[in-house]
mmCIF file of C-alpha atoms in Angstrom:
data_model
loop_
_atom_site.group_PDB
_atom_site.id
_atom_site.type_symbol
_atom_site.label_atom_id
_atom_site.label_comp_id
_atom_site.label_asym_id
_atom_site.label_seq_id
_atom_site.Cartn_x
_atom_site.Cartn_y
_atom_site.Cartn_z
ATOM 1 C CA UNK A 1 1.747 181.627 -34.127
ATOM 2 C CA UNK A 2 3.687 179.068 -32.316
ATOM 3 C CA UNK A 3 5.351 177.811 -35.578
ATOM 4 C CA UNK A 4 6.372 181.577 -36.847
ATOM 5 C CA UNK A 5 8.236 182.147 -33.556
ATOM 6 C CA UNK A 6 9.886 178.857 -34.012
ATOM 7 C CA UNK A 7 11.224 179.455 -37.261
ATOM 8 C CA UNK A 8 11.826 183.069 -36.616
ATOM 9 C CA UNK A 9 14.210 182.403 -33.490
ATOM 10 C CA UNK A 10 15.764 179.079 -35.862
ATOM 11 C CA UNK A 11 16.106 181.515 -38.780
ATOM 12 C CA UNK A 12 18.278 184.192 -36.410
ATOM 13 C CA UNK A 13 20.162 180.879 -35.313
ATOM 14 C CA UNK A 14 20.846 180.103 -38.922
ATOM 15 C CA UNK A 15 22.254 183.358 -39.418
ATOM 16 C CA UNK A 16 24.489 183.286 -36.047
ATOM 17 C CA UNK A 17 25.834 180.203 -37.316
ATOM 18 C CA UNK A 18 26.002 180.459 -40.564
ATOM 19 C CA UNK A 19 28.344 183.930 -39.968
ATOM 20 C CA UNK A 20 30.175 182.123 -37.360
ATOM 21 C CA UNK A 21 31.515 179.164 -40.046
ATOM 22 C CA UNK A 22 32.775 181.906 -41.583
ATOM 23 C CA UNK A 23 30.306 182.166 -44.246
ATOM 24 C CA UNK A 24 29.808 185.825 -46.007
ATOM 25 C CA UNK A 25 26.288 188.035 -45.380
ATOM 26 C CA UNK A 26 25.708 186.965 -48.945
ATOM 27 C CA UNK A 27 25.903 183.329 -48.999
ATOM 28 C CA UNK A 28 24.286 182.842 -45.698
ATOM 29 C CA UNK A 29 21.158 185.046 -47.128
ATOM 30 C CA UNK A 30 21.608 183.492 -50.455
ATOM 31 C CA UNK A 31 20.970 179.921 -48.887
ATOM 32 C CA UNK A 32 17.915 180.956 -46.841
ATOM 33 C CA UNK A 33 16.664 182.447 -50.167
ATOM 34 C CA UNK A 34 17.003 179.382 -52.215
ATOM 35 C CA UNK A 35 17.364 176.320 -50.512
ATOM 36 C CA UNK A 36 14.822 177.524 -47.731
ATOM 37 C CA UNK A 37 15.023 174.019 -45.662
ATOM 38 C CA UNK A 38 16.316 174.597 -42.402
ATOM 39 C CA UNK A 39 17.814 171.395 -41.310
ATOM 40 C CA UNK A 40 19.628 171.219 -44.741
ATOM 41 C CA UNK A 41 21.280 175.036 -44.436
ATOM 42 C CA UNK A 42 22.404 173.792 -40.473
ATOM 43 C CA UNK A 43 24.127 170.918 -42.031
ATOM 44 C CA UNK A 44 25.839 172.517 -44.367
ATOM 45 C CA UNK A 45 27.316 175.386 -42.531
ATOM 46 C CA UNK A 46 28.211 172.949 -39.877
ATOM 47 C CA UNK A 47 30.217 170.757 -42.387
ATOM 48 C CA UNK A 48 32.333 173.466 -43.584
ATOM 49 C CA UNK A 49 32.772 174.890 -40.565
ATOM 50 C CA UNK A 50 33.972 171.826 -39.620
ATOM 51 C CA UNK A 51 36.414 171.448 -42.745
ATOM 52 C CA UNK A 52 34.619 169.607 -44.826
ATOM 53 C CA UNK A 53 35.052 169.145 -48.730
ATOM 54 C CA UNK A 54 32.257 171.068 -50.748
ATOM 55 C CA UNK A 55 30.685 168.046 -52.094
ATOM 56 C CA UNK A 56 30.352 165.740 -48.540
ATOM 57 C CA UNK A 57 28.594 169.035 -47.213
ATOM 58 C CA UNK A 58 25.878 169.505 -49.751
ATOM 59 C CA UNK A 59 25.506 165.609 -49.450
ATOM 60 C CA UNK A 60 24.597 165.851 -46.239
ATOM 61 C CA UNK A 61 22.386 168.875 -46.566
ATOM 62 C CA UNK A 62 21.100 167.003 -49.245
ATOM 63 C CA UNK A 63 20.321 163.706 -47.297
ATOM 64 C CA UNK A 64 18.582 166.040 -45.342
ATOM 65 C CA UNK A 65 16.479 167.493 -47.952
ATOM 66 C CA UNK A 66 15.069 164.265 -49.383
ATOM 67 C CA UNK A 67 12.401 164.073 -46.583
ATOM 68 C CA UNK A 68 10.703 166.801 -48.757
ATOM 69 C CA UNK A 69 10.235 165.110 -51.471
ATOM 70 C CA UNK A 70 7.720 162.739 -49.304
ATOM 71 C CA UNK A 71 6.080 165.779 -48.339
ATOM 72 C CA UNK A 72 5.700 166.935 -52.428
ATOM 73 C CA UNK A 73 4.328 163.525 -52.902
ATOM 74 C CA UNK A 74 1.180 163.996 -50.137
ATOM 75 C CA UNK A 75 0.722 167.630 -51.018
ATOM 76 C CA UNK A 76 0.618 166.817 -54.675
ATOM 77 C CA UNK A 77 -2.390 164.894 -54.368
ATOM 78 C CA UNK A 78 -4.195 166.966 -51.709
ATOM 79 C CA UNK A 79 -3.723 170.104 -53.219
ATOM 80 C CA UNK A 80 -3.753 169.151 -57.271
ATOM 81 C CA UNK A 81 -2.255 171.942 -57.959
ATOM 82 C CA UNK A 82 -1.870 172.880 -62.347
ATOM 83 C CA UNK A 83 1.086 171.696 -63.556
ATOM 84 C CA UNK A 84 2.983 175.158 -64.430
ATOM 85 C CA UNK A 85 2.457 176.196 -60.471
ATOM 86 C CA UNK A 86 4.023 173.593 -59.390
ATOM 87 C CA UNK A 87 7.955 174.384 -59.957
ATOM 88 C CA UNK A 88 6.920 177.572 -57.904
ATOM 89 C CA UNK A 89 5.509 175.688 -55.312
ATOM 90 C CA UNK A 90 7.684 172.968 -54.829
ATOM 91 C CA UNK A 91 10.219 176.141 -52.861
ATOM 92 C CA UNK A 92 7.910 176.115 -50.105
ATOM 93 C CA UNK A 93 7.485 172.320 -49.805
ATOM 94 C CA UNK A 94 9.268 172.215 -45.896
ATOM 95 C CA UNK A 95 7.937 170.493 -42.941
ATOM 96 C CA UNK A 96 5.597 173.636 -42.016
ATOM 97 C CA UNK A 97 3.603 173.750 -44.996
ATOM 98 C CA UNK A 98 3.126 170.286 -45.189
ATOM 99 C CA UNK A 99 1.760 169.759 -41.669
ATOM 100 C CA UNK A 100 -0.382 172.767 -42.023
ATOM 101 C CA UNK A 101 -1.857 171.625 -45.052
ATOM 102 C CA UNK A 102 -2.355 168.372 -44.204
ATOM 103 C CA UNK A 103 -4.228 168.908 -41.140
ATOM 104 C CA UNK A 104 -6.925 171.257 -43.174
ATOM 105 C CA UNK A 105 -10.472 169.379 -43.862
ATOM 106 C CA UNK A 106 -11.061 170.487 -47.602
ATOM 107 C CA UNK A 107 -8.717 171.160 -50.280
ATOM 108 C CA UNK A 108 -9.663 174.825 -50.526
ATOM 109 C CA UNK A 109 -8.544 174.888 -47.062
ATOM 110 C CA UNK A 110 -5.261 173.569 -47.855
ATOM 111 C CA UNK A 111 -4.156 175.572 -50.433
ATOM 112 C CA UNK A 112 -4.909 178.468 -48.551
ATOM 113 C CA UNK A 113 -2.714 176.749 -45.275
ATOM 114 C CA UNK A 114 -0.243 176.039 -47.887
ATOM 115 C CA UNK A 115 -0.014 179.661 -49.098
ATOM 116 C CA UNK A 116 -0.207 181.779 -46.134
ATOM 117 C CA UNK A 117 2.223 179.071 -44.125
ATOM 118 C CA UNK A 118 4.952 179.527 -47.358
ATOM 119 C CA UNK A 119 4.700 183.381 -47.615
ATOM 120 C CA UNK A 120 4.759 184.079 -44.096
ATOM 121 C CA UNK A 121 7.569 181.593 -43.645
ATOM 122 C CA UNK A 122 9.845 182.520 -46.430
ATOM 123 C CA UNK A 123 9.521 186.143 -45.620
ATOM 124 C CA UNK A 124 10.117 185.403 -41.664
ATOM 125 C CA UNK A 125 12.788 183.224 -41.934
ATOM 126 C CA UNK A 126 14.589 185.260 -44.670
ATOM 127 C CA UNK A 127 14.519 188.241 -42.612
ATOM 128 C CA UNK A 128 15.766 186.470 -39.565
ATOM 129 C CA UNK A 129 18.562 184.882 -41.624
ATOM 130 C CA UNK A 130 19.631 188.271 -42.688
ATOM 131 C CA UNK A 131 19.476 189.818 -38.509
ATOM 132 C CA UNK A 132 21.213 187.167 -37.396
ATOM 133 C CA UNK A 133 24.191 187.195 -39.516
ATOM 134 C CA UNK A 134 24.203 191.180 -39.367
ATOM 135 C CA UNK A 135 23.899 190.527 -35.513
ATOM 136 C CA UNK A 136 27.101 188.113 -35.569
ATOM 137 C CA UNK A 137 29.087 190.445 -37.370
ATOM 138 C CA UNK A 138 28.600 193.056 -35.342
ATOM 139 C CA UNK A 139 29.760 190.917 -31.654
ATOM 140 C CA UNK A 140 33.105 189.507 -33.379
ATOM 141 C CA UNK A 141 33.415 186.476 -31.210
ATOM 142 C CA UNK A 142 30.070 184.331 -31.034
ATOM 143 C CA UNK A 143 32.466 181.633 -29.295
ATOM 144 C CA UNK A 144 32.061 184.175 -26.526
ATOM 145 C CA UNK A 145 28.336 184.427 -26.379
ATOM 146 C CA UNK A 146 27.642 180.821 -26.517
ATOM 147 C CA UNK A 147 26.239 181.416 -29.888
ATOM 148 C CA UNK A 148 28.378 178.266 -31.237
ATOM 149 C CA UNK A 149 25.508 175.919 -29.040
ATOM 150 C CA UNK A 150 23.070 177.352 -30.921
ATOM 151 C CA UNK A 151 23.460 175.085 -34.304
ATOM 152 C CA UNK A 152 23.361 171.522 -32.268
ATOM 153 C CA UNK A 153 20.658 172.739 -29.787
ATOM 154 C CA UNK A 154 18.061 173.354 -32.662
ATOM 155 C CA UNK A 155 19.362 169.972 -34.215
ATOM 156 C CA UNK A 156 18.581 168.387 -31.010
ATOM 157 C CA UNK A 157 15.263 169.681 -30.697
ATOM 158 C CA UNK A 158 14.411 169.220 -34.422
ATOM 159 C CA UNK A 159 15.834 165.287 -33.752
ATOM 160 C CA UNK A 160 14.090 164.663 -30.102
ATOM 161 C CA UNK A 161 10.167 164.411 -31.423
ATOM 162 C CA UNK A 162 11.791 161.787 -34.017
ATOM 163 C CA UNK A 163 12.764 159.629 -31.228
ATOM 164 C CA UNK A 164 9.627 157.978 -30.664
ATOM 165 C CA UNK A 165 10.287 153.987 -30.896
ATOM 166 C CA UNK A 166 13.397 151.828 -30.080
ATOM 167 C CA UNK A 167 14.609 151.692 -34.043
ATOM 168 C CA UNK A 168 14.831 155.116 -34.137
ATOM 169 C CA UNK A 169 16.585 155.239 -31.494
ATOM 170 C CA UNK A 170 18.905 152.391 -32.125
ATOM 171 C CA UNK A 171 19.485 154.381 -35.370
ATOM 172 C CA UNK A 172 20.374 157.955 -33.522
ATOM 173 C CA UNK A 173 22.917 155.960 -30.976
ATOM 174 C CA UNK A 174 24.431 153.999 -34.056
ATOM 175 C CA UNK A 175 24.864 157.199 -35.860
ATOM 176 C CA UNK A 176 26.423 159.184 -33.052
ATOM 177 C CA UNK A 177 28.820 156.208 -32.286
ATOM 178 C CA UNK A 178 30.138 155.788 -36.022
ATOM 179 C CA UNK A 179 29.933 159.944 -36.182
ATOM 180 C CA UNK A 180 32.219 160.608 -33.096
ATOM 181 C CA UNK A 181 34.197 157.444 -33.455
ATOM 182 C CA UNK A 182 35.507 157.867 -36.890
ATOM 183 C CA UNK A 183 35.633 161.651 -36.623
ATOM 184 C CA UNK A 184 39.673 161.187 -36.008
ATOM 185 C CA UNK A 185 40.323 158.767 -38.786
ATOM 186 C CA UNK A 186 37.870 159.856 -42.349
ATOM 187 C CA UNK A 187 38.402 163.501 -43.819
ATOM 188 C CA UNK A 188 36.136 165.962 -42.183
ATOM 189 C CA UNK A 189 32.504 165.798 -43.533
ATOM 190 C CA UNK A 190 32.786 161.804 -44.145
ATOM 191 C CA UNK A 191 31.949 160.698 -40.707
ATOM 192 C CA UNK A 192 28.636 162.261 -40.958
ATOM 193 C CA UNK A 193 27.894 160.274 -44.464
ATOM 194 C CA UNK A 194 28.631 156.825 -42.766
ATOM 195 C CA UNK A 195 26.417 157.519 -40.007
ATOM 196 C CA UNK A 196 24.091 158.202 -41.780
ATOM 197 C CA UNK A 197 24.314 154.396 -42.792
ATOM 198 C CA UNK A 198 22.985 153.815 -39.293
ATOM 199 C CA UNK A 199 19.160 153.844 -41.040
ATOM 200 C CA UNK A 200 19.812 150.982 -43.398
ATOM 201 C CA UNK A 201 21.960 149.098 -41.165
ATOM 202 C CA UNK A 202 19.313 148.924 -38.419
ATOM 203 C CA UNK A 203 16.732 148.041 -41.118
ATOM 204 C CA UNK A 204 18.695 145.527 -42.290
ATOM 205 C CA UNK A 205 19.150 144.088 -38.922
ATOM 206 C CA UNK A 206 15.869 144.248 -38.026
ATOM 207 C CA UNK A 207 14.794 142.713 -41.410
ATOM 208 C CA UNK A 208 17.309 139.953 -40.250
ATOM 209 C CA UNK A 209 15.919 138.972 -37.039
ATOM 210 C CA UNK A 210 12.361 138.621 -37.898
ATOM 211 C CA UNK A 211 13.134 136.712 -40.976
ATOM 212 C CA UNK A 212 10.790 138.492 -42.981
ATOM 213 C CA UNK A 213 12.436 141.875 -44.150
ATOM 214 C CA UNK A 214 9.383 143.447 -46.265
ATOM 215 C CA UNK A 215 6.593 142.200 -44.437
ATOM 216 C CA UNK A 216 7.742 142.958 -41.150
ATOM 217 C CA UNK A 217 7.960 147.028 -41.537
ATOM 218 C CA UNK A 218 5.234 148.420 -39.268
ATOM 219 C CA UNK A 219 2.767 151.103 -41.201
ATOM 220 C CA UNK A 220 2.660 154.464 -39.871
ATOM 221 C CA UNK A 221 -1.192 154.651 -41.246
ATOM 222 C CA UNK A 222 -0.523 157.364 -44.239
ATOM 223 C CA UNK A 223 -0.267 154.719 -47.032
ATOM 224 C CA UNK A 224 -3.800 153.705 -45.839
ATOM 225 C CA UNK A 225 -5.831 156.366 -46.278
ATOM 226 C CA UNK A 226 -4.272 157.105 -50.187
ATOM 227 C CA UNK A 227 -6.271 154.033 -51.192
ATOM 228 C CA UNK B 1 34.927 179.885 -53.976
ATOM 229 C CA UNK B 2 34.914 176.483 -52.382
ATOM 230 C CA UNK B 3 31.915 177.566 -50.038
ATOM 231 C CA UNK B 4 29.597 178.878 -53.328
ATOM 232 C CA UNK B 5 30.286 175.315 -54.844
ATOM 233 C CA UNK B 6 28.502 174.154 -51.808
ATOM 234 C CA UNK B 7 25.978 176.411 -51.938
ATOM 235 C CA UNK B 8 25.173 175.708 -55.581
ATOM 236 C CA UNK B 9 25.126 172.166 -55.278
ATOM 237 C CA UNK B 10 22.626 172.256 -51.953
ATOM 238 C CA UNK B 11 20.457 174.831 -53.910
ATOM 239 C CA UNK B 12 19.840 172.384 -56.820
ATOM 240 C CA UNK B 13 19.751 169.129 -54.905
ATOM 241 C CA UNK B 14 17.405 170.498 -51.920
ATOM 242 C CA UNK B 15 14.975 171.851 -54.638
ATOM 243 C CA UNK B 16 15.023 168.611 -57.088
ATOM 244 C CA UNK B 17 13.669 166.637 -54.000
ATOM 245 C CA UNK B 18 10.884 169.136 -53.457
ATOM 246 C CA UNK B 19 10.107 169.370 -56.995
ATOM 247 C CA UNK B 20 10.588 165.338 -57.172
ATOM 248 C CA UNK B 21 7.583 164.808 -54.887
ATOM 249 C CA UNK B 22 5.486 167.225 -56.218
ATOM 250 C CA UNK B 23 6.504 165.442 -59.926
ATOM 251 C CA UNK B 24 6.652 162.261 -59.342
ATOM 252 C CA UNK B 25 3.735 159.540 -59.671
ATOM 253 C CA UNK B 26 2.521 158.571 -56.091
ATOM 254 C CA UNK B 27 3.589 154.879 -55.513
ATOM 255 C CA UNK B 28 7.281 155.102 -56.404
ATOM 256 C CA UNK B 29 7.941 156.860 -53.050
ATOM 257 C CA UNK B 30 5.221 154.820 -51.416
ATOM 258 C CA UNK B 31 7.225 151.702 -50.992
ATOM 259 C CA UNK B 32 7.098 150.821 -47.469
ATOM 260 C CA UNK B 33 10.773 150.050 -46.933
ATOM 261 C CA UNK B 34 11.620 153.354 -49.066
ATOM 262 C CA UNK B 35 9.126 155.093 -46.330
ATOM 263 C CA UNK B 36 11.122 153.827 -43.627
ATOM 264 C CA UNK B 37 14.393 154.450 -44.984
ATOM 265 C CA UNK B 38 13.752 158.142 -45.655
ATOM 266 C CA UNK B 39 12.070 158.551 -42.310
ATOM 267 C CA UNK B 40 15.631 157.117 -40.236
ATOM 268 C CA UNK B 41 18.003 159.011 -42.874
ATOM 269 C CA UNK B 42 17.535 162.447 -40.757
ATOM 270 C CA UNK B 43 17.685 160.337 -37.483
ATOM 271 C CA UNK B 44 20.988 159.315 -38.429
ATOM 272 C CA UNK B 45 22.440 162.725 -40.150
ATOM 273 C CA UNK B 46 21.010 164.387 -37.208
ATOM 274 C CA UNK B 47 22.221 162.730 -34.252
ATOM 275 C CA UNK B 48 25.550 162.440 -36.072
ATOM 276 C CA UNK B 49 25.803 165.783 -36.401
ATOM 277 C CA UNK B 50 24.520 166.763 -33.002
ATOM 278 C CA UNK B 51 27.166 164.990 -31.440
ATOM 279 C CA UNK B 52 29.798 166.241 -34.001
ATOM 280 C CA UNK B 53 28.756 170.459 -33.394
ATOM 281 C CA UNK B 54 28.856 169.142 -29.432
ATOM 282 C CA UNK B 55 31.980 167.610 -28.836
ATOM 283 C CA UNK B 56 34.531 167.998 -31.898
ATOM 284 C CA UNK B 57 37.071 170.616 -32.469
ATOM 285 C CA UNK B 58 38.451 169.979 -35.776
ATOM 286 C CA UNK B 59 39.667 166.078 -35.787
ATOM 287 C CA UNK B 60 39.613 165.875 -32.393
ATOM 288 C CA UNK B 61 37.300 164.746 -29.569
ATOM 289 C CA UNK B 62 36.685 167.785 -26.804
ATOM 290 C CA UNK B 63 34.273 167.886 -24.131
ATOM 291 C CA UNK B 64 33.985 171.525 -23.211
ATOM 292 C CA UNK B 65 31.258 174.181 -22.315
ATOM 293 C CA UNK B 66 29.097 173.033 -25.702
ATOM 294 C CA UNK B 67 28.893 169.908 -23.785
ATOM 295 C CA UNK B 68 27.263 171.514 -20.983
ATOM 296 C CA UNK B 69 24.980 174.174 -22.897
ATOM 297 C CA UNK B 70 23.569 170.583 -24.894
ATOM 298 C CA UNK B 71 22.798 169.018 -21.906
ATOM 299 C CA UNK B 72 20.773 172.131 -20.545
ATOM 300 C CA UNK B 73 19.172 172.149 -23.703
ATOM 301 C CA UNK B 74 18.421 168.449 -23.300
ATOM 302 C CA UNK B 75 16.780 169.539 -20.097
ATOM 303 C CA UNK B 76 14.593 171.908 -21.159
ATOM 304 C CA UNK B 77 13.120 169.802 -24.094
ATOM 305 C CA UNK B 78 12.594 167.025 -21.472
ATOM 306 C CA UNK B 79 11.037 169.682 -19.366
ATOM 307 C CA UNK B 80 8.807 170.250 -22.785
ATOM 308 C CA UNK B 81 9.899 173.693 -23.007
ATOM 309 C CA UNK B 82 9.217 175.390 -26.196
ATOM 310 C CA UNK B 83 11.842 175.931 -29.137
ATOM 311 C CA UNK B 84 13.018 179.150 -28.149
ATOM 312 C CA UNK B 85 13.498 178.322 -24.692
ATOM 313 C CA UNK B 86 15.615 174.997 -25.757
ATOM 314 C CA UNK B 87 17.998 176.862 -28.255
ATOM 315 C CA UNK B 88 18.725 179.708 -25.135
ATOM 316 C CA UNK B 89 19.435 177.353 -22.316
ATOM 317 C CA UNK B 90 22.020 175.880 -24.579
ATOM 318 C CA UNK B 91 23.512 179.476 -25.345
ATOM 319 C CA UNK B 92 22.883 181.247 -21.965
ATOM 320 C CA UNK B 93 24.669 178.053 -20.529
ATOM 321 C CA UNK B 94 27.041 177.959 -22.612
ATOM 322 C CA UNK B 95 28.520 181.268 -22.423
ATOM 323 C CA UNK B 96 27.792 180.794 -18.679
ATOM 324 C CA UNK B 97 30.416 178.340 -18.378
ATOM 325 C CA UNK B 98 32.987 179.344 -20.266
ATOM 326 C CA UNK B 99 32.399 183.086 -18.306
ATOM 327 C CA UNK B 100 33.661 180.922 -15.387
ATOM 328 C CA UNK B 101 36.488 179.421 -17.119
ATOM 329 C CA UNK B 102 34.949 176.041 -18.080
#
């Protein structure tokens, strides 16, 4: 329940802002329909909003994006699914389905998570998309309303529960520095790419100082149970 | 036609990583310093872009009412409030301020 009103509320967001970058009712519905990853669709409605050449935006919605493919890689194993199902599934691969399904107890369980979570998501957050961009056609100006906070206020709250040791956020204060600061110098949608060199750079450092750079990476406990 | 070229390109990329992980044989991605890499990668993009929607208009540097609406939805996560309530304190505020002139 609490996840549906979440993504119904970020899916009326999306649509604010996606109308608000100037984006048509079709291409703001026709990237809920097929890219269906929120973070991704913020990112790259913000870059062009923000001026940004075609190719740095989808970069950065793709960056974005790649987290998914981790997700593919748990779920394929838990839920086994036949080999022809799986190009249909892999749409509804997002953070929601996979923490649903992962938390089930059997795998019967977690291809039913995994099912009801997608559908109920993809229509929810379609329909949203589409309100929300009706909505911010219909009030002009959603400069006036405020509606302009809306895009990094659910980027915020998607990037606060990732902030739970001092690398990560080493990494998020690196990346805002090198984002802001070179903001005035690199064409628009660049700045964003180098920051997000902030994860391999604080890696790298922190490889550095311990002197051991493989062995020294801390296990977060999933690549434990898979053998 | 510059903003469908976008949209095309996201499309295909953001569904070849989903499709990748569902494809692809489990120990590839399972590389610890791959883990780590792809867990900081939306630290980075995020923050950077946080800061970016917040406090740049074009090329330049502005501190205005987004400013303000941010930190009230800073706030209200510290506060633990849920989604909803973090995304509206940043609008309400928002258009609060610049109501008044901010």
């Amino acid at each position: 329940m609490g996840v549906g009103t979440a993504v119904g509320l970020s899916g009326f967001a999306f649509g604010v802002t996606s109308a608000g970058s100037g984006l048509t009712l079709l291409q703001t519905c026709v990237l809920s329909l097929l890219v269906f990853t929120g973070a991704s669709q913020f990112a790259l409605v913000g870059a062009l909003a923000a001026g940004g050449s075609p190719f740095t935006a989808a970069a950065g919605a793709f960056f974005l994006g790649v987290r998914n493919a981790f997700y593919g890689l748990r779920l394929s194993q838990l839920l086994a699914l036949p080999r022809a199902v799986r190009p249909f599934a892999a749409q509804w691969v997002i953070d929601e389905t996979a923490a649903v399904s992962l938390a089930q107890p059997t795998r019967r369980s977690a291809r039913i998570g995994f099912l009801v979570t997608g559908l109920s998501l993809y229509v929810l957050w379609n329909l949203t998309t589409l309100l929300g961009a009706l909505g911010a056609e219909a009030i002009g100006d959603t400069g006036a309303w405020g509606l302009d906070a809306a895009g990094p206020a659910v980027f915020l709250a998607l990037l606060a529960p990732m902030l739970r040791t001092g690398t990560e956020r080493m990494v998020a204060g690196l990346a805002v520095l090198l984002g802001l600061g070179l903001l005035p110098v690199l064409p628009a949608g660049v700045p964003v790419l180098v920051a997000a060199l902030a994860a391999p750079a604080v890696l790298w450092a922190q490889g550095r100082r311990r002197g051991t750079p493989h062995d020294g990476v801390p296990h977060d406990g999933v690549s434990r149970e898979d053998r | 036609m510059n903003i469908w070229i976008a949209i095309g390109v996201t499309v295909l990329g953001c569904y070849a990583v989903k499709l990748a992980g569902l494809l692809v044989p489990a120990g590839v991605l399972e590389r610890p310093l791959v883990r780590r890499l792809a867990a900081l990668l939306p630290v980075a993009l995020l923050a950077a872009l946080t800061a970016q929607q917040t406090f740049a208009d074009g090329q330049t540097l502005v501190l205005d009412a987004r400013g303000v609406g941010l930190a009230a939805a800073a706030v209200a996560l510290m506060l633990r409030a849920p989604f909803l309530v973090v995304v509206g304190a940043a609008v309400v505020v928002t258009a609060g301020v610049r109501a008044l002139g901010g």
